[in-house]
Amino acid sequence: MTPRAAGLASRVVRWQRQHGRHDLPWQQGRDPYSVWLSEIMLQQTQVSTVKAYYARFLERFPDLQSLAAAKEDEVLALWSGLGYYSRARRLHQCARVIAEHHGGVFPGTAAELMTLPGIGRSTAAAIASFCFQERVAILDGNVKRVLTRVLGFAEDLAQPRHEQLLWREAEALLPRDPAQMPAYSQGLMDLGASVCSARQPMCAQCPVQDICVAYLEGDPGRYPVKTRRLARKQVALWLLHASDTQGRIGLVQRPATGIWARLHSLPAFESQEALLAACPQAGAPAARQHAPIRHALTHRELELHVVSVRLRRGMAVPQDGTWFEGAAWRALALPAPVRKFLEAPR
Ligand code: SF4
């Protein structure tokens, strides 16, 4: 830690109390269940989107016990549209583990929280610092950006040892007084989400400008340094969009492993030939092939080829699928690109 950066905590705490966010739904009361739920939802999703999902989720599952007792399908359906369904599955598993092994009470330290499904180091620290005022560092994407800029931390974060080094720096910067932890953690998140944005940091409005190395160097965009790009595997899938003369849509529930595990989807095939073998009507002139849809998953880049076909009443949905009436499919947990396709006007 540079001597200058030692003043970070007091500046961030002061700024957060005056200018930071205080009215987010999960900030009211600070109970671990609502903080945990919001942290998991916010992992890959914007605050504005999360608010509506968070409210619906809490209405149906107001506490850990109700979530632990739920069926996974219902949890996934409520998550539908947020994407990254593995988050919802682990959320559900985590609720069950806490209910069965921790007497339904969240553990009170970051170290214990990290042993639970779906709770990584930064999420554990967020819960522990907000709810239990524990002196632990968070290091999500926004906070990494702020800290690397303030410190002028130019090491490549693609290397785990450099990431470890940044964790140590983040720990050294924590306020001494545990009572300041909620405002400090929230302040770093708020700074990263608003003032110290990735492309256009508003240094003139920043409470830590006077101690920020990146600002003094005149090049905040240089930080954070991360060289490795995630190599995504290209995967092509052929999707059968079968409807029948009653306007029903044929969907299948995906297997428990692999892409879109256990979600409902249009029947998916690895090749056009496989799709035509399962549904020869999709090769008829009346069938319609849509422009390919590209969709990125964490480790894969999907190219989706959708073929629409109208089937006669009484015909079976390939892959042991089910016909869903009218808008019944809307309540199911569907992969984001499939939902988008079905919702598009045509
Ligand atoms: S001075 Fe600029 S670069 Fe430094 S933390 Fe503030 S907004 Fe980010």
Short mmCIF file of C-alpha atoms and ligand atoms in Angstrom, two decimals:
data_model
loop_
_atom_site.label_atom_id
_atom_site.label_comp_id
_atom_site.label_asym_id
_atom_site.label_seq_id
_atom_site.Cartn_x
_atom_site.Cartn_y
_atom_site.Cartn_z
CA MET A 1 0.00 0.00 0.00
CA THR A 2 1.30 3.45 -0.87
CA PRO A 3 1.32 5.98 2.02
CA ARG A 4 -1.16 8.09 0.06
CA ALA A 5 -3.69 5.25 -0.22
CA ALA A 6 -3.84 4.99 3.58
CA GLY A 7 -6.43 7.77 3.48
CA LEU A 8 -8.76 5.81 1.20
CA ALA A 9 -11.10 4.36 3.85
CA SER A 10 -11.97 7.65 5.56
CA ARG A 11 -12.64 9.36 2.22
CA VAL A 12 -14.81 6.52 0.93
CA VAL A 13 -16.83 6.24 4.17
CA ARG A 14 -17.45 9.98 4.30
CA TRP A 15 -18.48 10.09 0.63
CA GLN A 16 -20.73 7.06 0.92
CA ARG A 17 -22.62 8.53 3.86
CA GLN A 18 -23.28 11.75 1.94
CA HIS A 19 -23.51 10.69 -1.70
CA GLY A 20 -23.69 6.90 -1.91
CA ARG A 21 -26.75 4.70 -2.43
CA HIS A 22 -28.97 4.23 0.62
CA ASP A 23 -32.33 3.39 -0.85
CA LEU A 24 -31.72 0.08 -2.58
CA PRO A 25 -34.34 -2.45 -1.47
CA TRP A 26 -31.77 -4.85 0.01
CA GLN A 27 -30.17 -2.10 2.10
CA GLN A 28 -33.23 -1.84 4.33
CA GLY A 29 -32.62 -3.85 7.48
CA ARG A 30 -29.45 -5.59 6.32
CA ASP A 31 -30.54 -9.11 7.10
CA PRO A 32 -28.23 -11.76 5.62
CA TYR A 33 -30.98 -13.42 3.57
CA SER A 34 -31.83 -10.29 1.58
CA VAL A 35 -28.19 -9.18 1.24
CA TRP A 36 -27.18 -12.65 0.03
CA LEU A 37 -30.06 -12.80 -2.46
CA SER A 38 -29.21 -9.36 -3.88
CA GLU A 39 -25.48 -10.13 -4.09
CA ILE A 40 -26.13 -13.32 -6.08
CA MET A 41 -28.58 -11.55 -8.40
CA LEU A 42 -26.17 -8.66 -8.93
CA GLN A 43 -23.25 -10.89 -9.92
CA GLN A 44 -23.93 -10.62 -13.65
CA THR A 45 -26.91 -8.30 -13.79
CA GLN A 46 -27.50 -4.55 -13.53
CA VAL A 47 -29.12 -3.02 -10.44
CA SER A 48 -32.07 -1.67 -12.46
CA THR A 49 -32.93 -5.18 -13.72
CA VAL A 50 -32.35 -6.87 -10.39
CA LYS A 51 -34.83 -4.65 -8.47
CA ALA A 52 -37.95 -6.15 -10.08
CA TYR A 53 -36.68 -9.75 -9.80
CA TYR A 54 -35.63 -9.19 -6.22
CA ALA A 55 -39.10 -7.93 -5.25
CA ARG A 56 -40.86 -10.86 -6.97
CA PHE A 57 -38.46 -13.37 -5.44
CA LEU A 58 -38.92 -12.01 -1.92
CA GLU A 59 -42.67 -11.97 -2.31
CA ARG A 60 -42.70 -15.68 -3.13
CA PHE A 61 -39.77 -16.66 -0.88
CA PRO A 62 -39.77 -14.18 2.02
CA ASP A 63 -37.23 -16.13 4.05
CA LEU A 64 -34.63 -18.83 3.84
CA GLN A 65 -37.01 -21.56 5.01
CA SER A 66 -39.52 -20.92 2.22
CA LEU A 67 -36.74 -20.98 -0.38
CA ALA A 68 -35.21 -24.16 1.03
CA ALA A 69 -38.60 -25.88 0.92
CA ALA A 70 -39.32 -24.90 -2.70
CA LYS A 71 -39.02 -27.11 -5.76
CA GLU A 72 -36.08 -26.27 -8.01
CA ASP A 73 -38.35 -25.78 -11.03
CA GLU A 74 -40.20 -23.00 -9.26
CA VAL A 75 -36.97 -21.27 -8.27
CA LEU A 76 -35.70 -21.46 -11.86
CA ALA A 77 -39.00 -20.17 -13.23
CA LEU A 78 -38.81 -17.09 -10.97
CA TRP A 79 -35.24 -16.58 -12.15
CA SER A 80 -36.25 -16.82 -15.79
CA GLY A 81 -34.93 -13.86 -17.74
CA LEU A 82 -32.05 -13.09 -15.36
CA GLY A 83 -29.85 -15.66 -17.13
CA TYR A 84 -26.91 -17.61 -15.70
CA TYR A 85 -29.25 -20.16 -14.14
CA SER A 86 -26.41 -21.87 -12.31
CA ARG A 87 -26.68 -18.95 -9.86
CA ALA A 88 -30.30 -19.87 -9.11
CA ARG A 89 -29.47 -23.56 -8.68
CA ARG A 90 -26.67 -22.83 -6.24
CA LEU A 91 -28.82 -20.29 -4.41
CA HIS A 92 -31.40 -23.00 -3.87
CA GLN A 93 -28.75 -25.56 -2.80
CA CYS A 94 -27.27 -23.01 -0.42
CA ALA A 95 -30.65 -22.36 1.22
CA ARG A 96 -31.06 -26.10 1.75
CA VAL A 97 -27.58 -26.49 3.23
CA ILE A 98 -28.18 -23.60 5.68
CA ALA A 99 -31.60 -25.02 6.62
CA GLU A 100 -30.27 -28.56 7.13
CA HIS A 101 -26.78 -27.98 8.55
CA HIS A 102 -26.83 -24.51 10.13
CA GLY A 103 -30.23 -24.53 11.84
CA GLY A 104 -31.61 -22.13 9.23
CA VAL A 105 -29.23 -19.35 10.34
CA PHE A 106 -26.55 -17.77 8.16
CA PRO A 107 -23.01 -18.32 9.49
CA GLY A 108 -21.59 -15.06 10.86
CA THR A 109 -18.13 -14.96 9.28
CA ALA A 110 -16.86 -14.66 5.73
CA ALA A 111 -14.70 -17.77 6.17
CA GLU A 112 -17.75 -19.90 7.05
CA LEU A 113 -19.95 -18.29 4.39
CA MET A 114 -17.38 -19.22 1.73
CA THR A 115 -17.92 -22.91 2.43
CA LEU A 116 -21.53 -22.66 1.18
CA PRO A 117 -22.64 -23.38 -2.42
CA GLY A 118 -22.39 -20.39 -4.76
CA ILE A 119 -20.78 -18.04 -2.23
CA GLY A 120 -17.32 -16.95 -3.35
CA ARG A 121 -14.82 -14.86 -1.47
CA SER A 122 -16.17 -11.47 -2.51
CA THR A 123 -19.84 -12.37 -1.94
CA ALA A 124 -18.98 -13.82 1.48
CA ALA A 125 -17.15 -10.62 2.35
CA ALA A 126 -20.05 -8.45 1.20
CA ILE A 127 -22.50 -10.35 3.43
CA ALA A 128 -20.10 -10.41 6.40
CA SER A 129 -19.18 -6.73 6.15
CA PHE A 130 -22.75 -5.48 5.57
CA CYS A 131 -24.51 -7.72 8.08
CA PHE A 132 -21.87 -8.54 10.70
CA GLN A 133 -19.47 -5.58 10.32
CA GLU A 134 -16.57 -7.97 9.77
CA ARG A 135 -13.31 -6.41 8.56
CA VAL A 136 -12.99 -8.33 5.27
CA ALA A 137 -12.20 -7.07 1.79
CA ILE A 138 -14.54 -7.33 -1.18
CA LEU A 139 -13.09 -7.45 -4.66
CA ASP A 140 -15.78 -7.63 -7.30
CA GLY A 141 -15.25 -6.16 -10.77
CA ASN A 142 -16.20 -2.60 -9.78
CA VAL A 143 -14.04 -2.62 -6.66
CA LYS A 144 -11.06 -4.05 -8.56
CA ARG A 145 -11.27 -1.15 -10.97
CA VAL A 146 -11.35 1.47 -8.20
CA LEU A 147 -8.52 -0.10 -6.19
CA THR A 148 -6.18 -0.77 -9.11
CA ARG A 149 -6.60 2.85 -10.20
CA VAL A 150 -6.14 4.35 -6.75
CA LEU A 151 -3.07 2.20 -6.10
CA GLY A 152 -1.68 2.34 -9.65
CA PHE A 153 -1.67 -1.47 -9.48
CA ALA A 154 -0.25 -2.40 -12.89
CA GLU A 155 0.25 -6.14 -12.39
CA ASP A 156 -1.62 -8.44 -14.75
CA LEU A 157 -4.70 -9.76 -12.90
CA ALA A 158 -4.87 -12.70 -15.31
CA GLN A 159 -2.22 -14.25 -13.09
CA PRO A 160 -3.59 -15.66 -9.82
CA ARG A 161 -0.56 -14.50 -7.80
CA HIS A 162 -1.23 -10.91 -8.85
CA GLU A 163 -4.87 -11.26 -7.92
CA GLN A 164 -3.74 -12.56 -4.52
CA LEU A 165 -1.50 -9.53 -4.19
CA LEU A 166 -4.44 -7.23 -4.86
CA TRP A 167 -6.50 -9.06 -2.20
CA ARG A 168 -3.72 -8.35 0.28
CA GLU A 169 -3.65 -4.68 -0.73
CA ALA A 170 -7.42 -4.52 -0.35
CA GLU A 171 -7.15 -5.99 3.17
CA ALA A 172 -4.49 -3.46 4.15
CA LEU A 173 -6.82 -0.62 3.10
CA LEU A 174 -9.76 -1.63 5.32
CA PRO A 175 -10.96 0.86 7.94
CA ARG A 176 -9.78 0.07 11.46
CA ASP A 177 -13.21 0.57 12.98
CA PRO A 178 -15.52 -2.39 12.16
CA ALA A 179 -18.54 -0.09 12.50
CA GLN A 180 -17.40 1.64 9.29
CA MET A 181 -17.35 -1.59 7.27
CA PRO A 182 -20.88 -1.38 5.80
CA ALA A 183 -20.33 2.20 4.56
CA TYR A 184 -16.83 1.39 3.29
CA SER A 185 -17.80 -1.75 1.33
CA GLN A 186 -20.90 -0.05 -0.07
CA GLY A 187 -18.87 3.07 -0.86
CA LEU A 188 -16.33 1.18 -2.95
CA MET A 189 -19.14 -0.55 -4.84
CA ASP A 190 -20.96 2.75 -5.38
CA LEU A 191 -17.80 4.50 -6.58
CA GLY A 192 -17.11 1.74 -9.08
CA ALA A 193 -20.73 1.69 -10.27
CA SER A 194 -21.07 5.44 -10.73
CA VAL A 195 -18.02 7.72 -10.53
CA CYS A 196 -15.14 5.42 -11.48
CA SER A 197 -16.74 3.80 -14.51
CA ALA A 198 -14.74 1.64 -16.90
CA ARG A 199 -14.78 3.98 -19.91
CA GLN A 200 -15.42 7.48 -18.60
CA PRO A 201 -14.40 7.92 -14.99
CA MET A 202 -15.64 11.21 -13.55
CA CYS A 203 -12.45 12.06 -11.69
CA ALA A 204 -13.56 15.65 -11.10
CA GLN A 205 -16.35 14.36 -8.83
CA CYS A 206 -14.33 11.63 -7.17
CA PRO A 207 -13.69 11.78 -3.41
CA VAL A 208 -10.33 9.99 -3.75
CA GLN A 209 -8.95 11.99 -6.65
CA ASP A 210 -6.18 13.53 -4.53
CA ILE A 211 -4.73 10.12 -3.66
CA CYS A 212 -5.44 8.30 -6.95
CA VAL A 213 -2.31 7.24 -8.83
CA ALA A 214 -4.19 6.64 -12.11
CA TYR A 215 -5.59 10.16 -11.98
CA LEU A 216 -2.18 11.64 -11.21
CA GLU A 217 -0.70 9.67 -14.11
CA GLY A 218 -3.50 10.99 -16.34
CA ASP A 219 -4.52 7.56 -17.63
CA PRO A 220 -7.21 5.76 -15.56
CA GLY A 221 -8.14 3.59 -18.57
CA ARG A 222 -4.85 1.77 -18.14
CA TYR A 223 -6.22 -0.04 -15.08
CA PRO A 224 -7.06 -2.76 -14.29
CA VAL A 225 -4.56 -4.75 -16.38
CA LYS A 226 -5.85 -8.15 -17.46
CA THR A 227 -4.37 -9.70 -20.58
CA ARG A 228 -6.00 -13.08 -20.93
CA ARG A 229 -9.19 -13.20 -22.89
CA LEU A 230 -11.55 -16.04 -22.23
CA ALA A 231 -11.42 -18.40 -25.20
CA ARG A 232 -14.99 -19.48 -25.86
CA LYS A 233 -15.72 -22.69 -27.70
CA GLN A 234 -17.96 -22.25 -30.74
CA VAL A 235 -21.03 -24.48 -30.67
CA ALA A 236 -23.78 -24.66 -33.31
CA LEU A 237 -27.24 -25.87 -32.31
CA TRP A 238 -30.33 -26.45 -34.42
CA LEU A 239 -33.58 -25.60 -32.65
CA LEU A 240 -36.98 -26.85 -33.71
CA HIS A 241 -39.72 -24.25 -33.23
CA ALA A 242 -42.75 -26.47 -33.67
CA SER A 243 -46.24 -25.10 -33.26
CA ASP A 244 -49.49 -26.90 -33.97
CA THR A 245 -52.76 -25.84 -35.53
CA GLN A 246 -54.06 -24.85 -32.08
CA GLY A 247 -51.18 -22.38 -31.59
CA ARG A 248 -49.42 -24.54 -29.01
CA ILE A 249 -45.62 -24.66 -28.84
CA GLY A 250 -43.54 -27.81 -28.41
CA LEU A 251 -40.89 -27.61 -25.66
CA VAL A 252 -38.63 -30.12 -23.95
CA GLN A 253 -37.03 -30.07 -20.53
CA ARG A 254 -33.25 -30.24 -20.99
CA PRO A 255 -31.12 -32.95 -19.34
CA ALA A 256 -29.69 -32.34 -15.85
CA THR A 257 -26.19 -31.64 -17.22
CA GLY A 258 -24.77 -29.64 -20.12
CA ILE A 259 -26.02 -26.46 -21.78
CA TRP A 260 -29.24 -25.06 -20.27
CA ALA A 261 -29.46 -27.90 -17.74
CA ARG A 262 -33.06 -28.65 -16.66
CA LEU A 263 -34.47 -25.55 -18.37
CA HIS A 264 -37.31 -25.81 -20.86
CA SER A 265 -36.23 -25.17 -24.43
CA LEU A 266 -37.13 -25.69 -28.04
CA PRO A 267 -35.89 -29.19 -28.97
CA ALA A 268 -32.18 -28.77 -29.76
CA PHE A 269 -30.04 -30.82 -32.17
CA GLU A 270 -26.35 -30.88 -32.97
CA SER A 271 -26.91 -30.71 -36.73
CA GLN A 272 -29.53 -29.91 -39.34
CA GLU A 273 -29.54 -33.59 -40.31
CA ALA A 274 -30.40 -34.64 -36.78
CA LEU A 275 -33.22 -32.09 -36.63
CA LEU A 276 -34.65 -33.31 -39.96
CA ALA A 277 -34.39 -36.94 -38.88
CA ALA A 278 -36.47 -36.13 -35.78
CA CYS A 279 -38.94 -33.93 -37.67
CA PRO A 280 -38.96 -34.45 -41.46
CA GLN A 281 -41.68 -31.78 -41.81
CA ALA A 282 -38.98 -29.19 -40.99
CA GLY A 283 -37.53 -29.87 -44.46
CA ALA A 284 -40.78 -29.03 -46.28
CA PRO A 285 -41.07 -25.76 -48.27
CA ALA A 286 -43.54 -24.39 -45.71
CA ALA A 287 -40.94 -24.60 -42.94
CA ARG A 288 -38.99 -21.42 -42.22
CA GLN A 289 -35.35 -21.12 -41.29
CA HIS A 290 -34.48 -17.95 -39.35
CA ALA A 291 -31.26 -15.94 -39.45
CA PRO A 292 -28.72 -17.44 -37.01
CA ILE A 293 -28.80 -16.09 -33.45
CA ARG A 294 -25.51 -15.61 -31.62
CA HIS A 295 -25.47 -16.00 -27.87
CA ALA A 296 -22.46 -16.02 -25.53
CA LEU A 297 -22.34 -18.29 -22.49
CA THR A 298 -19.49 -18.20 -19.99
CA HIS A 299 -17.40 -20.78 -21.85
CA ARG A 300 -19.22 -21.15 -25.14
CA GLU A 301 -20.29 -19.05 -28.08
CA LEU A 302 -23.56 -20.44 -29.39
CA GLU A 303 -24.79 -20.12 -32.96
CA LEU A 304 -28.47 -21.00 -32.94
CA HIS A 305 -30.30 -21.99 -36.13
CA VAL A 306 -34.04 -21.97 -35.53
CA VAL A 307 -36.43 -23.73 -37.90
CA SER A 308 -40.14 -22.96 -37.56
CA VAL A 309 -42.66 -25.56 -38.64
CA ARG A 310 -46.40 -26.03 -38.17
CA LEU A 311 -47.37 -29.60 -37.24
CA ARG A 312 -50.75 -31.24 -37.52
CA ARG A 313 -52.85 -31.67 -34.41
CA GLY A 314 -52.04 -34.86 -32.56
CA MET A 315 -48.41 -35.09 -33.68
CA ALA A 316 -45.81 -35.67 -30.96
CA VAL A 317 -43.16 -33.12 -29.99
CA PRO A 318 -39.71 -34.59 -30.80
CA GLN A 319 -37.44 -35.60 -27.92
CA ASP A 320 -40.47 -36.55 -25.77
CA GLY A 321 -41.41 -32.90 -25.48
CA THR A 322 -44.72 -31.38 -24.42
CA TRP A 323 -47.15 -29.04 -26.13
CA PHE A 324 -47.69 -25.86 -24.16
CA GLU A 325 -50.91 -23.90 -24.64
CA GLY A 326 -51.07 -20.22 -25.53
CA ALA A 327 -48.82 -18.30 -23.19
CA ALA A 328 -48.22 -21.14 -20.68
CA TRP A 329 -44.57 -21.30 -21.73
CA ARG A 330 -44.00 -17.79 -20.41
CA ALA A 331 -44.07 -19.05 -16.81
CA LEU A 332 -41.32 -21.62 -17.48
CA ALA A 333 -37.59 -21.21 -16.95
CA LEU A 334 -36.31 -20.76 -20.50
CA PRO A 335 -32.81 -19.96 -21.82
CA ALA A 336 -32.55 -16.23 -22.58
CA PRO A 337 -32.18 -16.55 -26.38
CA VAL A 338 -35.09 -19.00 -26.60
CA ARG A 339 -37.33 -16.67 -24.59
CA LYS A 340 -36.27 -13.75 -26.76
CA PHE A 341 -37.04 -15.70 -29.91
CA LEU A 342 -40.49 -16.78 -28.70
CA GLU A 343 -41.37 -13.29 -27.52
CA ALA A 344 -40.35 -11.61 -30.79
CA PRO A 345 -43.28 -10.51 -32.95
CA ARG A 346 -43.59 -12.50 -36.12
S1 SF4 B 1 -9.84 9.73 -9.46
FE1 SF4 B 1 -10.73 8.93 -11.31
S2 SF4 B 1 -9.62 7.05 -11.74
FE2 SF4 B 1 -9.21 7.60 -9.61
S3 SF4 B 1 -10.70 6.44 -8.45
FE3 SF4 B 1 -11.55 8.45 -8.82
S4 SF4 B 1 -12.77 8.24 -10.70
FE4 SF4 B 1 -11.42 6.46 -10.55
#
